[in-house]
CSV table of C-alpha atoms in Angstrom, one decimal:
chain,number,residue,atom,x,y,z
Q,1,MET,CA,6.1,168.6,111.7
Q,2,ASN,CA,5.6,170.8,108.4
Q,3,MET,CA,5.4,168.3,105.3
Q,4,GLN,CA,5.6,170.1,102.0
Q,5,LYS,CA,2.1,169.8,100.5
Q,6,MET,CA,0.5,170.6,96.8
Q,7,ILE,CA,-2.8,172.7,97.6
Q,8,GLY,CA,-5.7,173.0,95.4
Q,9,PHE,CA,-7.8,175.9,96.0
Q,10,ASP,CA,-11.3,176.2,94.8
Q,11,VAL,CA,-11.7,179.7,93.6
Q,12,TYR,CA,-15.2,181.1,93.6
Q,13,GLY,CA,-16.0,181.7,97.1
Q,14,THR,CA,-12.9,180.5,98.4
Q,15,LEU,CA,-10.4,183.0,97.1
Q,16,VAL,CA,-12.9,185.5,95.8
Q,17,ASP,CA,-16.2,186.4,96.6
Q,18,PRO,CA,-18.7,185.5,93.8
Q,19,VAL,CA,-21.9,186.9,95.2
Q,20,ASP,CA,-20.6,190.5,95.7
Q,21,MET,CA,-20.8,192.3,92.4
Q,22,GLY,CA,-20.6,195.4,94.3
Q,23,GLN,CA,-22.2,198.8,93.3
Q,24,HIS,CA,-22.6,198.0,89.9
Q,25,LEU,CA,-25.0,195.1,90.7
Q,26,GLN,CA,-26.9,197.5,92.8
Q,27,GLN,CA,-27.5,200.0,90.3
Q,28,LEU,CA,-28.8,197.4,88.1
Q,29,ILE,CA,-30.8,195.3,90.0
Q,30,GLY,CA,-31.5,197.8,93.1
Q,31,ASP,CA,-32.4,196.4,96.5
Q,32,LYS,CA,-32.8,192.9,95.5
Q,33,ALA,CA,-29.0,192.9,94.1
Q,34,GLN,CA,-27.8,190.5,97.1
Q,35,GLU,CA,-30.7,188.0,96.6
Q,36,PHE,CA,-29.9,188.1,93.1
Q,37,GLY,CA,-26.1,187.3,93.4
Q,38,GLN,CA,-26.9,184.6,95.4
Q,39,LEU,CA,-29.3,182.9,93.3
Q,40,TRP,CA,-27.0,183.5,90.4
Q,41,HIS,CA,-24.2,182.0,92.1
Q,42,ASP,CA,-26.3,179.1,93.0
Q,43,LYS,CA,-27.8,178.6,89.6
Q,44,LYS,CA,-24.5,178.4,87.6
Q,45,VAL,CA,-23.1,176.0,90.2
Q,46,GLU,CA,-26.4,173.9,89.6
Q,47,TYR,CA,-26.3,174.0,85.5
Q,48,ALA,CA,-22.6,172.8,86.0
Q,49,PHE,CA,-23.4,169.8,88.0
Q,50,ARG,CA,-26.2,169.2,85.5
Q,51,ARG,CA,-24.2,169.4,82.4
Q,52,GLY,CA,-21.6,167.1,84.1
Q,53,LEU,CA,-24.0,164.4,84.8
Q,54,MET,CA,-25.6,164.8,81.5
Q,55,GLN,CA,-22.3,164.9,79.4
Q,56,GLN,CA,-23.4,167.9,77.9
Q,57,TYR,CA,-20.5,170.1,78.7
Q,58,GLU,CA,-20.2,173.8,77.9
Q,59,ASP,CA,-17.7,176.0,79.6
Q,60,PHE,CA,-18.4,177.9,83.0
Q,61,GLY,CA,-18.7,181.1,81.3
Q,62,VAL,CA,-21.6,179.5,79.3
Q,63,CYS,CA,-23.1,178.1,82.5
Q,64,THR,CA,-22.9,181.5,83.9
Q,65,GLN,CA,-24.4,183.4,81.2
Q,66,GLN,CA,-27.4,181.1,81.2
Q,67,ALA,CA,-27.6,181.4,84.9
Q,68,LEU,CA,-28.0,185.1,84.3
Q,69,GLN,CA,-30.8,184.7,82.0
Q,70,TYR,CA,-32.8,182.7,84.5
Q,71,CYS,CA,-32.3,184.9,87.4
Q,72,LEU,CA,-33.2,188.1,85.1
Q,73,SER,CA,-36.5,186.3,84.5
Q,74,VAL,CA,-37.1,185.3,88.2
Q,75,PHE,CA,-36.5,188.9,89.2
Q,76,ASN,CA,-38.6,190.3,86.3
Q,77,VAL,CA,-35.4,192.5,85.2
Q,78,THR,CA,-34.5,193.6,81.6
Q,79,LEU,CA,-31.0,194.4,80.8
Q,80,SER,CA,-29.9,195.2,77.3
Q,81,ASN,CA,-27.1,193.2,75.7
Q,82,SER,CA,-24.5,195.5,76.6
Q,83,GLU,CA,-25.7,195.7,80.2
Q,84,GLN,CA,-25.5,191.9,80.3
Q,85,GLN,CA,-22.0,191.9,78.9
Q,86,ASP,CA,-20.9,194.3,81.3
Q,87,LEU,CA,-22.3,192.5,84.2
Q,88,LEU,CA,-20.8,189.2,82.9
Q,89,ALA,CA,-17.4,191.2,82.7
Q,90,LYS,CA,-17.5,192.1,86.6
Q,91,PHE,CA,-16.2,188.5,87.3
Q,92,SER,CA,-13.0,189.2,86.0
Q,93,GLN,CA,-12.9,192.0,89.0
Q,94,LEU,CA,-14.0,190.2,91.9
Q,95,LYS,CA,-12.1,191.1,95.0
Q,96,ALA,CA,-10.2,188.5,97.1
Q,97,PHE,CA,-11.5,187.9,100.7
Q,98,ASP,CA,-9.0,190.0,102.8
Q,99,ASP,CA,-7.3,186.9,104.2
Q,100,VAL,CA,-6.3,185.5,101.1
Q,101,ILE,CA,-3.1,187.0,99.9
Q,102,PRO,CA,-1.7,186.9,103.4
Q,103,GLY,CA,-2.5,183.4,103.9
Q,104,LEU,CA,-1.3,182.4,100.7
Q,105,ALA,CA,2.0,184.2,101.5
Q,106,LEU,CA,2.2,182.2,104.7
Q,107,LEU,CA,1.5,179.0,103.1
Q,108,ARG,CA,3.9,179.6,100.4
Q,109,ASN,CA,6.8,180.5,102.9
Q,110,GLN,CA,6.1,177.3,104.3
Q,111,GLY,CA,7.2,175.5,101.2
Q,112,HIS,CA,3.7,174.4,99.8
Q,113,THR,CA,3.1,174.4,95.9
Q,114,LEU,CA,0.1,176.5,95.7
Q,115,ALA,CA,-2.5,176.2,92.5
Q,116,ALA,CA,-5.8,177.7,91.8
Q,117,PHE,CA,-8.2,174.8,90.7
Q,118,SER,CA,-11.7,175.8,89.5
Q,119,ASN,CA,-14.4,174.9,87.2
Q,120,GLY,CA,-13.8,178.4,85.1
Q,121,PRO,CA,-12.0,178.5,82.0
Q,122,GLU,CA,-8.3,178.6,82.5
Q,123,VAL,CA,-7.9,182.0,80.8
Q,124,ALA,CA,-10.9,183.3,82.7
Q,125,VAL,CA,-9.4,182.4,86.0
Q,126,ARG,CA,-5.9,183.5,85.3
Q,127,THR,CA,-7.2,186.8,84.6
Q,128,LEU,CA,-9.3,187.1,87.6
Q,129,MET,CA,-6.2,185.9,89.8
Q,130,GLN,CA,-4.1,188.6,88.4
Q,131,ASN,CA,-7.0,191.2,88.8
Q,132,SER,CA,-7.5,190.2,92.2
Q,133,GLY,CA,-3.8,190.3,93.4
Q,134,VAL,CA,-3.7,186.4,94.0
Q,135,LEU,CA,-1.8,185.1,91.0
Q,136,PRO,CA,1.8,186.4,92.5
Q,137,GLN,CA,1.1,183.6,95.3
Q,138,LEU,CA,0.1,180.7,93.1
Q,139,HIS,CA,2.7,178.3,91.4
Q,140,ASP,CA,-0.1,177.5,89.0
Q,141,VAL,CA,-3.8,178.0,87.4
Q,142,ILE,CA,-5.3,174.8,86.7
Q,143,SER,CA,-8.9,174.4,85.1
Q,144,VAL,CA,-11.3,171.5,84.7
Q,145,ASP,CA,-12.0,172.8,81.3
Q,146,ASP,CA,-9.2,170.6,80.3
Q,147,LEU,CA,-11.2,167.4,80.8
Q,148,LYS,CA,-14.5,169.0,79.6
Q,149,THR,CA,-16.2,168.2,82.7
Q,150,PHE,CA,-16.6,169.6,86.5
Q,151,LYS,CA,-15.8,169.0,89.8
Q,152,PRO,CA,-16.8,167.1,91.6
Q,153,ASN,CA,-16.7,164.3,89.1
Q,154,PRO,CA,-13.8,162.1,90.6
Q,155,ALA,CA,-11.7,162.3,87.1
Q,156,VAL,CA,-11.3,166.1,88.0
Q,157,TYR,CA,-9.3,165.8,91.0
Q,158,ASP,CA,-7.5,162.8,89.6
Q,159,TYR,CA,-6.2,165.4,87.1
Q,160,LEU,CA,-5.2,167.8,89.9
Q,161,MET,CA,-2.7,165.2,91.2
Q,162,THR,CA,-1.8,164.3,87.8
Q,163,ARG,CA,-1.1,167.8,86.7
Q,164,THR,CA,0.9,168.9,89.8
Q,165,GLN,CA,2.8,165.6,89.9
Q,166,SER,CA,1.1,164.7,93.4
Q,167,ASP,CA,0.1,161.7,95.2
Q,168,LEU,CA,-2.8,161.3,97.7
Q,169,ASN,CA,-0.2,161.7,100.9
Q,170,HIS,CA,0.7,165.2,99.6
Q,171,CYS,CA,-2.2,166.4,97.7
Q,172,TRP,CA,-4.8,168.8,99.3
Q,173,MET,CA,-8.3,170.5,98.1
Q,174,VAL,CA,-9.1,173.6,99.8
Q,175,SER,CA,-12.7,174.8,99.2
Q,176,SER,CA,-15.6,176.8,100.8
Q,177,ASN,CA,-17.7,174.7,99.1
Q,178,PRO,CA,-18.8,171.4,100.9
Q,179,TRP,CA,-20.0,169.6,97.8
Q,180,ASP,CA,-16.3,170.4,96.5
Q,181,VAL,CA,-14.8,169.0,99.5
Q,182,ILE,CA,-16.8,166.0,99.6
Q,183,GLY,CA,-15.9,165.4,96.2
Q,184,ALA,CA,-12.3,165.5,96.8
Q,185,LYS,CA,-12.3,163.7,100.0
Q,186,ALA,CA,-14.1,160.8,98.1
Q,187,ALA,CA,-11.5,161.0,95.5
Q,188,GLY,CA,-8.9,160.3,98.2
Q,189,LEU,CA,-7.3,163.7,98.8
Q,190,ASN,CA,-6.9,165.6,102.0
Q,191,THR,CA,-9.4,168.3,102.2
Q,192,ALA,CA,-9.9,171.6,104.3
Q,193,TRP,CA,-13.2,173.3,104.5
Q,194,ILE,CA,-13.1,177.2,104.8
Q,195,GLN,CA,-16.0,177.6,106.8
Q,196,ARG,CA,-16.6,181.6,105.7
Q,197,ASP,CA,-20.1,181.6,106.9
Q,198,SER,CA,-20.6,180.5,110.6
Q,199,LYS,CA,-24.2,179.6,109.8
Q,200,LYS,CA,-23.3,177.5,106.8
Q,201,ILE,CA,-23.7,173.9,107.5
Q,202,PHE,CA,-21.4,170.9,106.0
Q,203,ASP,CA,-23.6,168.4,103.9
Q,204,PRO,CA,-24.2,165.5,106.2
Q,205,TRP,CA,-22.9,162.8,104.0
Q,206,GLY,CA,-20.9,160.9,106.6
Q,207,ILE,CA,-17.8,162.2,104.5
Q,208,GLU,CA,-15.9,164.8,106.4
Q,209,PRO,CA,-12.9,167.7,106.0
Q,210,ASP,CA,-9.7,166.7,107.4
Q,211,ILE,CA,-9.4,170.2,108.7
Q,212,THR,CA,-12.3,173.1,109.1
Q,213,VAL,CA,-11.0,176.6,109.6
Q,214,GLY,CA,-12.5,180.0,108.9
Q,215,ASN,CA,-9.8,181.6,106.7
Q,216,LEU,CA,-6.6,181.0,104.9
Q,217,ILE,CA,-4.3,182.4,107.7
Q,218,GLU,CA,-5.9,179.8,110.0
Q,219,LEU,CA,-5.3,176.9,107.4
Q,220,SER,CA,-1.6,178.0,107.4
Q,221,GLU,CA,-1.2,177.4,111.2
Q,222,GLN,CA,-3.2,173.9,110.9
Q,223,LEU,CA,-1.1,172.6,108.2
Q,224,ASP,CA,2.0,174.2,109.6
Q,225,SER,CA,1.7,171.5,112.5
Q,226,LEU,CA,1.0,168.4,110.1
């Protein structure tokens, strides 16, 4: 039976690919572009975690910029201020995964309420969703910036329910990041893990997602049967 649900979607890694900066990163970094992109992504998430724990909040844009500085040092790459700003601006132009727009359309047609729910500032996320073509499929864009902390703080997931006037029975968190899924599940939400890489392992914390799928089209099929 298809019960209408409120579904919050992580953005970076779930709706859009945060590692693939395309030809631009290749031109600046060279043959280490993929490694650079992965480290940059991992480091900005780490910085957000650390700031959340330390209660030294700066928005995700600051975490991203500081992570870039770290990666430039690791790879011994020198970029001008203009090149760095140009590179940071590319985050507003990340591409949606191929399954995202059709998958969201299916979920929306099933009557579910859909929201992007991100560590990124709302204006930046909304711009990204617009540029990637995802925004028309969403009912809302919600940022943790409103609380001045980051996922996976339990207060953030409570805020998702409050903002959407939802409850634990009907609120779902969908993410490709195991730490996000575990955080939401620990806070009492229903969860779905998007395993975009078959080699990726879910953290063995004894907290499992309610659903594991490879993409959003599969998610729509699974949720339609619940």
